[in-house]
Structures are given as C-alpha cells and as structure tokens.
Short mmCIF file of N, CA, C and O in Angstrom, two decimals:
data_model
loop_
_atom_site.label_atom_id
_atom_site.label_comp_id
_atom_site.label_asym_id
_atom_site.label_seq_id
_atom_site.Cartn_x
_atom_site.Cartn_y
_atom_site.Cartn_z
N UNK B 1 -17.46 4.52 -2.24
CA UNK B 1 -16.89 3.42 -3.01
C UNK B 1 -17.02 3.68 -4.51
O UNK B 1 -16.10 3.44 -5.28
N UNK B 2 -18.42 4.29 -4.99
CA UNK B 2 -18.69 4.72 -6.64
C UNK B 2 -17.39 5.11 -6.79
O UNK B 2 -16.56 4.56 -7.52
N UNK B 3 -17.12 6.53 -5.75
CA UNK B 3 -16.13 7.95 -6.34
C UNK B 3 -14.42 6.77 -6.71
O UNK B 3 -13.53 7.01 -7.53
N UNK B 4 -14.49 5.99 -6.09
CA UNK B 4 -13.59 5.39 -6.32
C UNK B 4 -13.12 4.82 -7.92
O UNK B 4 -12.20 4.91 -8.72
N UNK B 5 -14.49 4.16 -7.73
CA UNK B 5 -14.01 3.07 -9.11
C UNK B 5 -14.34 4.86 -10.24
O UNK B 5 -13.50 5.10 -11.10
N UNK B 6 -14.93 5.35 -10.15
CA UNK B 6 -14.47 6.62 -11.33
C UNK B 6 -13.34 6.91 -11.11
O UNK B 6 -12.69 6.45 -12.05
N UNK B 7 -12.48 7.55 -10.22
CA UNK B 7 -11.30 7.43 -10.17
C UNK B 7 -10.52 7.02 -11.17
O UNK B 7 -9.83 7.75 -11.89
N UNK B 8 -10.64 5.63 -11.25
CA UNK B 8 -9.59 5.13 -11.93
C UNK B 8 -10.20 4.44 -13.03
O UNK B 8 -9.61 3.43 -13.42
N UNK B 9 -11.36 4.81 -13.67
CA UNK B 9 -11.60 4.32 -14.92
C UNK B 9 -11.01 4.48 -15.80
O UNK B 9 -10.99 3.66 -16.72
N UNK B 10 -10.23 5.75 -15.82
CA UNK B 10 -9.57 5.82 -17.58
C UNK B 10 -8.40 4.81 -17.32
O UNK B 10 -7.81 4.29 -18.27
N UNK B 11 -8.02 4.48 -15.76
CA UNK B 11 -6.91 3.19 -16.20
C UNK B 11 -7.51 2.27 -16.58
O UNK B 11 -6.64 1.87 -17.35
N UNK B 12 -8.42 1.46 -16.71
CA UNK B 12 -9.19 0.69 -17.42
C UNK B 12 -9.72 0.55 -18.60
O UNK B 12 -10.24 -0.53 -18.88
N UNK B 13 -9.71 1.57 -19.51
CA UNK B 13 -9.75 1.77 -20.53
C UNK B 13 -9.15 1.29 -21.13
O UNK B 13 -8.10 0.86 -20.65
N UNK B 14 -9.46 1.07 -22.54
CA UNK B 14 -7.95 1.06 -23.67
C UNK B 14 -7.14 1.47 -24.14
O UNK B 14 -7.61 2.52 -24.57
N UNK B 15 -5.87 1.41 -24.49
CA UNK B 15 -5.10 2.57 -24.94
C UNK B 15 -6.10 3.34 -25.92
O UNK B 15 -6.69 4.40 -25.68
N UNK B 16 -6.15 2.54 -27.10
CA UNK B 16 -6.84 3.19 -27.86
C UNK B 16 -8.15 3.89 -28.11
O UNK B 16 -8.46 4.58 -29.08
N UNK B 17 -8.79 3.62 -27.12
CA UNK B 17 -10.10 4.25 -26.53
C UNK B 17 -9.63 5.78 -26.34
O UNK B 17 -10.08 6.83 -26.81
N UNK B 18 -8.68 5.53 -25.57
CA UNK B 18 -8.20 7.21 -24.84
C UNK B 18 -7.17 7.71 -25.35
O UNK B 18 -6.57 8.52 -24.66
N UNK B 19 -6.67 7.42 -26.62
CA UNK B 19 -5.24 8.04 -27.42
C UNK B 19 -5.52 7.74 -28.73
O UNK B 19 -5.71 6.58 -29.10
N UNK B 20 -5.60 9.00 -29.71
CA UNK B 20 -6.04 8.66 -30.75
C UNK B 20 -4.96 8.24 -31.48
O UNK B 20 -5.16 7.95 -32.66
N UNK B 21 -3.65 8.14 -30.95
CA UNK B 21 -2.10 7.68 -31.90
C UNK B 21 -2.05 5.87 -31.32
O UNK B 21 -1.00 5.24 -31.43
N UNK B 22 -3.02 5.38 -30.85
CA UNK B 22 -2.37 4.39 -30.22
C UNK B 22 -3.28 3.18 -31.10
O UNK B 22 -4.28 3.34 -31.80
N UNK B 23 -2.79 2.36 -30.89
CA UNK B 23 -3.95 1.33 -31.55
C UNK B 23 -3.98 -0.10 -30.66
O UNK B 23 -4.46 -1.16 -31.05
N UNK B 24 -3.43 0.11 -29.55
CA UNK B 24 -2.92 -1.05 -28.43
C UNK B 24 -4.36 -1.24 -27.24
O UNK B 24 -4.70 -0.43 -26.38
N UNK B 25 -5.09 -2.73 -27.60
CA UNK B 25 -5.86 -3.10 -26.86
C UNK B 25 -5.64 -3.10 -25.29
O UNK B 25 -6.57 -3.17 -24.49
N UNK B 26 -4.07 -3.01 -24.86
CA UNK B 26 -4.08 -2.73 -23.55
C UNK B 26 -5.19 -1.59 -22.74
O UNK B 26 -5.92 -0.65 -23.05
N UNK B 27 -4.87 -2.21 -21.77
CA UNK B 27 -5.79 -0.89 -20.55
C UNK B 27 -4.63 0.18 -20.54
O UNK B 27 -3.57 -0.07 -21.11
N UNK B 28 -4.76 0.96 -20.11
CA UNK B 28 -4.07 2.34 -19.72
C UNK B 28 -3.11 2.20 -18.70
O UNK B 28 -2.01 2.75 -18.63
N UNK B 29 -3.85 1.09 -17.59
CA UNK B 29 -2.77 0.65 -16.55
C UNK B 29 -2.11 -0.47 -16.86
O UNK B 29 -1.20 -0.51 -16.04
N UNK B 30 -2.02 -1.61 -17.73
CA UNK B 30 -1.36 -2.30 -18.22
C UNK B 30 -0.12 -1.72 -19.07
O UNK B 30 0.99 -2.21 -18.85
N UNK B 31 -0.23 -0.90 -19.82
CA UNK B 31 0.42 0.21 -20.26
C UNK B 31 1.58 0.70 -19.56
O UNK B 31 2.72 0.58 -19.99
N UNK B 32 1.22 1.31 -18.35
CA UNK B 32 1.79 2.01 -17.29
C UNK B 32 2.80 1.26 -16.73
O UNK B 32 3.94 1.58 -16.41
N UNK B 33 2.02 -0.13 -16.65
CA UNK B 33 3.21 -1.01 -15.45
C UNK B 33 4.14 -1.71 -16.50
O UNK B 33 5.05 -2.39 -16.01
N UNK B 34 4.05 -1.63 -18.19
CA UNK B 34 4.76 -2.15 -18.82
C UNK B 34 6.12 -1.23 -18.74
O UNK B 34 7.30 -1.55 -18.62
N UNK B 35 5.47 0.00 -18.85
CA UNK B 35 6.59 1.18 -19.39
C UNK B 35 7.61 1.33 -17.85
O UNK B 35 8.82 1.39 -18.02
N UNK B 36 6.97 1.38 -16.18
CA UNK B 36 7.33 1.09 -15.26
C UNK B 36 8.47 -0.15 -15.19
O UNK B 36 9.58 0.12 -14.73
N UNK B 37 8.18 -1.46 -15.64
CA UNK B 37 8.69 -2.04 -15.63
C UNK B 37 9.67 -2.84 -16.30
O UNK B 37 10.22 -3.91 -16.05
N UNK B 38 9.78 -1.58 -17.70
CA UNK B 38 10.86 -1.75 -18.47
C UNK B 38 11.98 -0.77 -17.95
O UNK B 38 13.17 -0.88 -18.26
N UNK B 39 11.38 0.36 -16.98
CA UNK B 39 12.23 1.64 -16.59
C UNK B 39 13.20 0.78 -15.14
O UNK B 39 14.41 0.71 -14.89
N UNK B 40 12.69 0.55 -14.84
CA UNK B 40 13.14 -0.37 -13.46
C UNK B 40 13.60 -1.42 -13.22
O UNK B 40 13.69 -1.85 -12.07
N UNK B 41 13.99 -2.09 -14.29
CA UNK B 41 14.37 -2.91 -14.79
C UNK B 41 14.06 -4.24 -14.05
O UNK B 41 14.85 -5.01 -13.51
N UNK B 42 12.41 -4.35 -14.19
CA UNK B 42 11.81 -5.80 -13.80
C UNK B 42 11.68 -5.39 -12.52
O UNK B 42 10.79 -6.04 -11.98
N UNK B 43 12.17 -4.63 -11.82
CA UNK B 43 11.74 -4.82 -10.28
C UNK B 43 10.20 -4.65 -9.96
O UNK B 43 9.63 -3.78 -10.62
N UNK B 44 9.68 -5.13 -9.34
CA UNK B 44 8.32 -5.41 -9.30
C UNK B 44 8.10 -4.50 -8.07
O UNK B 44 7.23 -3.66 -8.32
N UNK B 45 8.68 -4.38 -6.69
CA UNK B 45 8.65 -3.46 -6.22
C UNK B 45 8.56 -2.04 -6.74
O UNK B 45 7.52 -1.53 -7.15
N UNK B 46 9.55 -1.54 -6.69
CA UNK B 46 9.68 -0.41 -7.56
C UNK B 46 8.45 0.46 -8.44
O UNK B 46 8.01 1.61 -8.37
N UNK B 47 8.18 -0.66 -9.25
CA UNK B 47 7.16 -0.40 -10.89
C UNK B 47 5.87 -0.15 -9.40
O UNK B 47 5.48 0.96 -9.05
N UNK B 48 5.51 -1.21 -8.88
CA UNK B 48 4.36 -1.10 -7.74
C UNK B 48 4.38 0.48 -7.13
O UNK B 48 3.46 1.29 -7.03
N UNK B 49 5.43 0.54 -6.86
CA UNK B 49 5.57 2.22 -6.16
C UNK B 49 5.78 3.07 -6.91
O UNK B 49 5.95 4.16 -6.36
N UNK B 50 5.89 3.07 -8.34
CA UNK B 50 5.71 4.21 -9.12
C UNK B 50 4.14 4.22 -9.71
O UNK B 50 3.60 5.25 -10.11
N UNK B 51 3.48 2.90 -9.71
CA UNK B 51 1.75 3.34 -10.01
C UNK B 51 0.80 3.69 -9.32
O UNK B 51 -0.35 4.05 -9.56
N UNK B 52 1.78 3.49 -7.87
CA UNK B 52 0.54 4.16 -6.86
C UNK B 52 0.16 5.38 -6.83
O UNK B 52 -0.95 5.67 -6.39
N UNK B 53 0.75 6.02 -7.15
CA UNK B 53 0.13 7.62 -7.13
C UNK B 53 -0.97 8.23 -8.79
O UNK B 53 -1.47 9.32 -9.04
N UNK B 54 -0.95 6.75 -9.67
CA UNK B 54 -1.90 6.94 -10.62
C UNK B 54 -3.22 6.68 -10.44
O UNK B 54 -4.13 7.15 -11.11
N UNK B 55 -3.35 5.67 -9.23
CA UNK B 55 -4.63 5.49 -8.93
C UNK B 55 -5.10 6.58 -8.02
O UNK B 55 -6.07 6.20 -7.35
N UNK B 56 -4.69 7.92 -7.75
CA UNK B 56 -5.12 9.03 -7.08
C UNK B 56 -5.07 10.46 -7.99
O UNK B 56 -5.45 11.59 -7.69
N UNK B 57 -4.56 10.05 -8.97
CA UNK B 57 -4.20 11.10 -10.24
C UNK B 57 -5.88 11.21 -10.65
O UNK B 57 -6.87 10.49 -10.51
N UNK B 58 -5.50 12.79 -11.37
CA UNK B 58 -6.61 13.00 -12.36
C UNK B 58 -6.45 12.30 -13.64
O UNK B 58 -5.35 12.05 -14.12
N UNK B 59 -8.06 11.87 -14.40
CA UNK B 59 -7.53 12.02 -15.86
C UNK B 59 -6.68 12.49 -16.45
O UNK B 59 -5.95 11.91 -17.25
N UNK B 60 -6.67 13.58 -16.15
CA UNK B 60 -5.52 15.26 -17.16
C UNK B 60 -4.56 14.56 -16.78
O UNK B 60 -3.95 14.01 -17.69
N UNK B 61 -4.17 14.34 -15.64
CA UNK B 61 -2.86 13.96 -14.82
C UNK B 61 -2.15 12.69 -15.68
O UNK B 61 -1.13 12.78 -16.36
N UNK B 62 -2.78 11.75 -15.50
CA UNK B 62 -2.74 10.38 -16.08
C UNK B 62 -2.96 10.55 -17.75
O UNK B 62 -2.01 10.00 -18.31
N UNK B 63 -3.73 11.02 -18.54
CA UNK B 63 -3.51 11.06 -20.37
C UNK B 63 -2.11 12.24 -20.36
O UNK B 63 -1.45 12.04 -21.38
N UNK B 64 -1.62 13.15 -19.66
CA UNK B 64 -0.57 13.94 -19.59
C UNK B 64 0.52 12.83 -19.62
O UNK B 64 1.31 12.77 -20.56
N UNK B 65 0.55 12.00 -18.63
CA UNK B 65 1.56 11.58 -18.21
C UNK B 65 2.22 10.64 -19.15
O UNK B 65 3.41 10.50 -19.44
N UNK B 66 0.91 9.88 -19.65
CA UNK B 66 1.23 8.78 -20.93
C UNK B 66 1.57 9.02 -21.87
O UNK B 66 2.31 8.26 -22.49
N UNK B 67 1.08 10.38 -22.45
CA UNK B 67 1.64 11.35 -23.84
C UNK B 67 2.46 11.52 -23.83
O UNK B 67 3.04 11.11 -24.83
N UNK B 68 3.41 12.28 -22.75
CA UNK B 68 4.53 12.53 -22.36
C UNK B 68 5.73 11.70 -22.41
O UNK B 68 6.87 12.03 -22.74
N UNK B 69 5.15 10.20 -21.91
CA UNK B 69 6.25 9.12 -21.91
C UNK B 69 6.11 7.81 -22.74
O UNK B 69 7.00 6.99 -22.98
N UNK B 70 4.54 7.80 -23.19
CA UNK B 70 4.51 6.11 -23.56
C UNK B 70 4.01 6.89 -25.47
O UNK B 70 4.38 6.27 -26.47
N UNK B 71 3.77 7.30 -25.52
CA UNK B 71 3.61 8.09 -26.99
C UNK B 71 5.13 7.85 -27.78
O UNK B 71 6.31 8.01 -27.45
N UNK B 72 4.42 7.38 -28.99
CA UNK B 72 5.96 7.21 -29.87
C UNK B 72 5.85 7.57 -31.20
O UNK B 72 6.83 7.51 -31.93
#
C-alpha cells in the first residue's frame, strides 16, 4: 500500500514545487485533468481514461510528459 501512495506523489505535488517555469499552486494532477479536459472537450469520460495510465507512470514519465505539453 506505502509503494503505492509513492507512486503517485509527484501528482500531488505542486506545479511549482516540481517545475521551476511554473508558479501554479495546482497539484500536478489537477494540472493534468485540466489540460485533459480542455483536449477532450469536457468529456469527463475520456479526460478519466487519459489519466489512468499517470497513476502507473514514473516520475521521469509524468515531469516529461507535462514539459512536453502543459509548459508555456
């Protein structure tokens, strides 16, 4: 159950905790399901099935992924 909640701590984080360009009190996964759910346009389904595979991601995986797309 520990290995778990490490898992997914850096989604819990703050943006800005874990991105030094960011200055957004969001969590990392608040973040995620915003950018999800501006891509998908509100579907709540959808955004749900594109974050599931972040809660099994690495760190690297997950700060990669956000740089990549939510970085501006």
């Amino acid at each position: 159950m520990a290995e778990d909640v490490m898992k997914t701590a850096l989604l819990d984080r703050h943006m800005k905790e874990v991105f030094d360009w960011s200055d957004s009190d969001l969590p990392v996964r608040d973040a995620l399901w915003d950018y999800f759910m501006e891509k998908n346009g509100k579907d709540t389904i959808k955004t749900e099935e594109a974050m599931l595979p972040f809660l099994k991601d690495t760190d690297d995986k997950i700060e990669s992924f956000v740089n990549e797309n939510l970085k501006k």
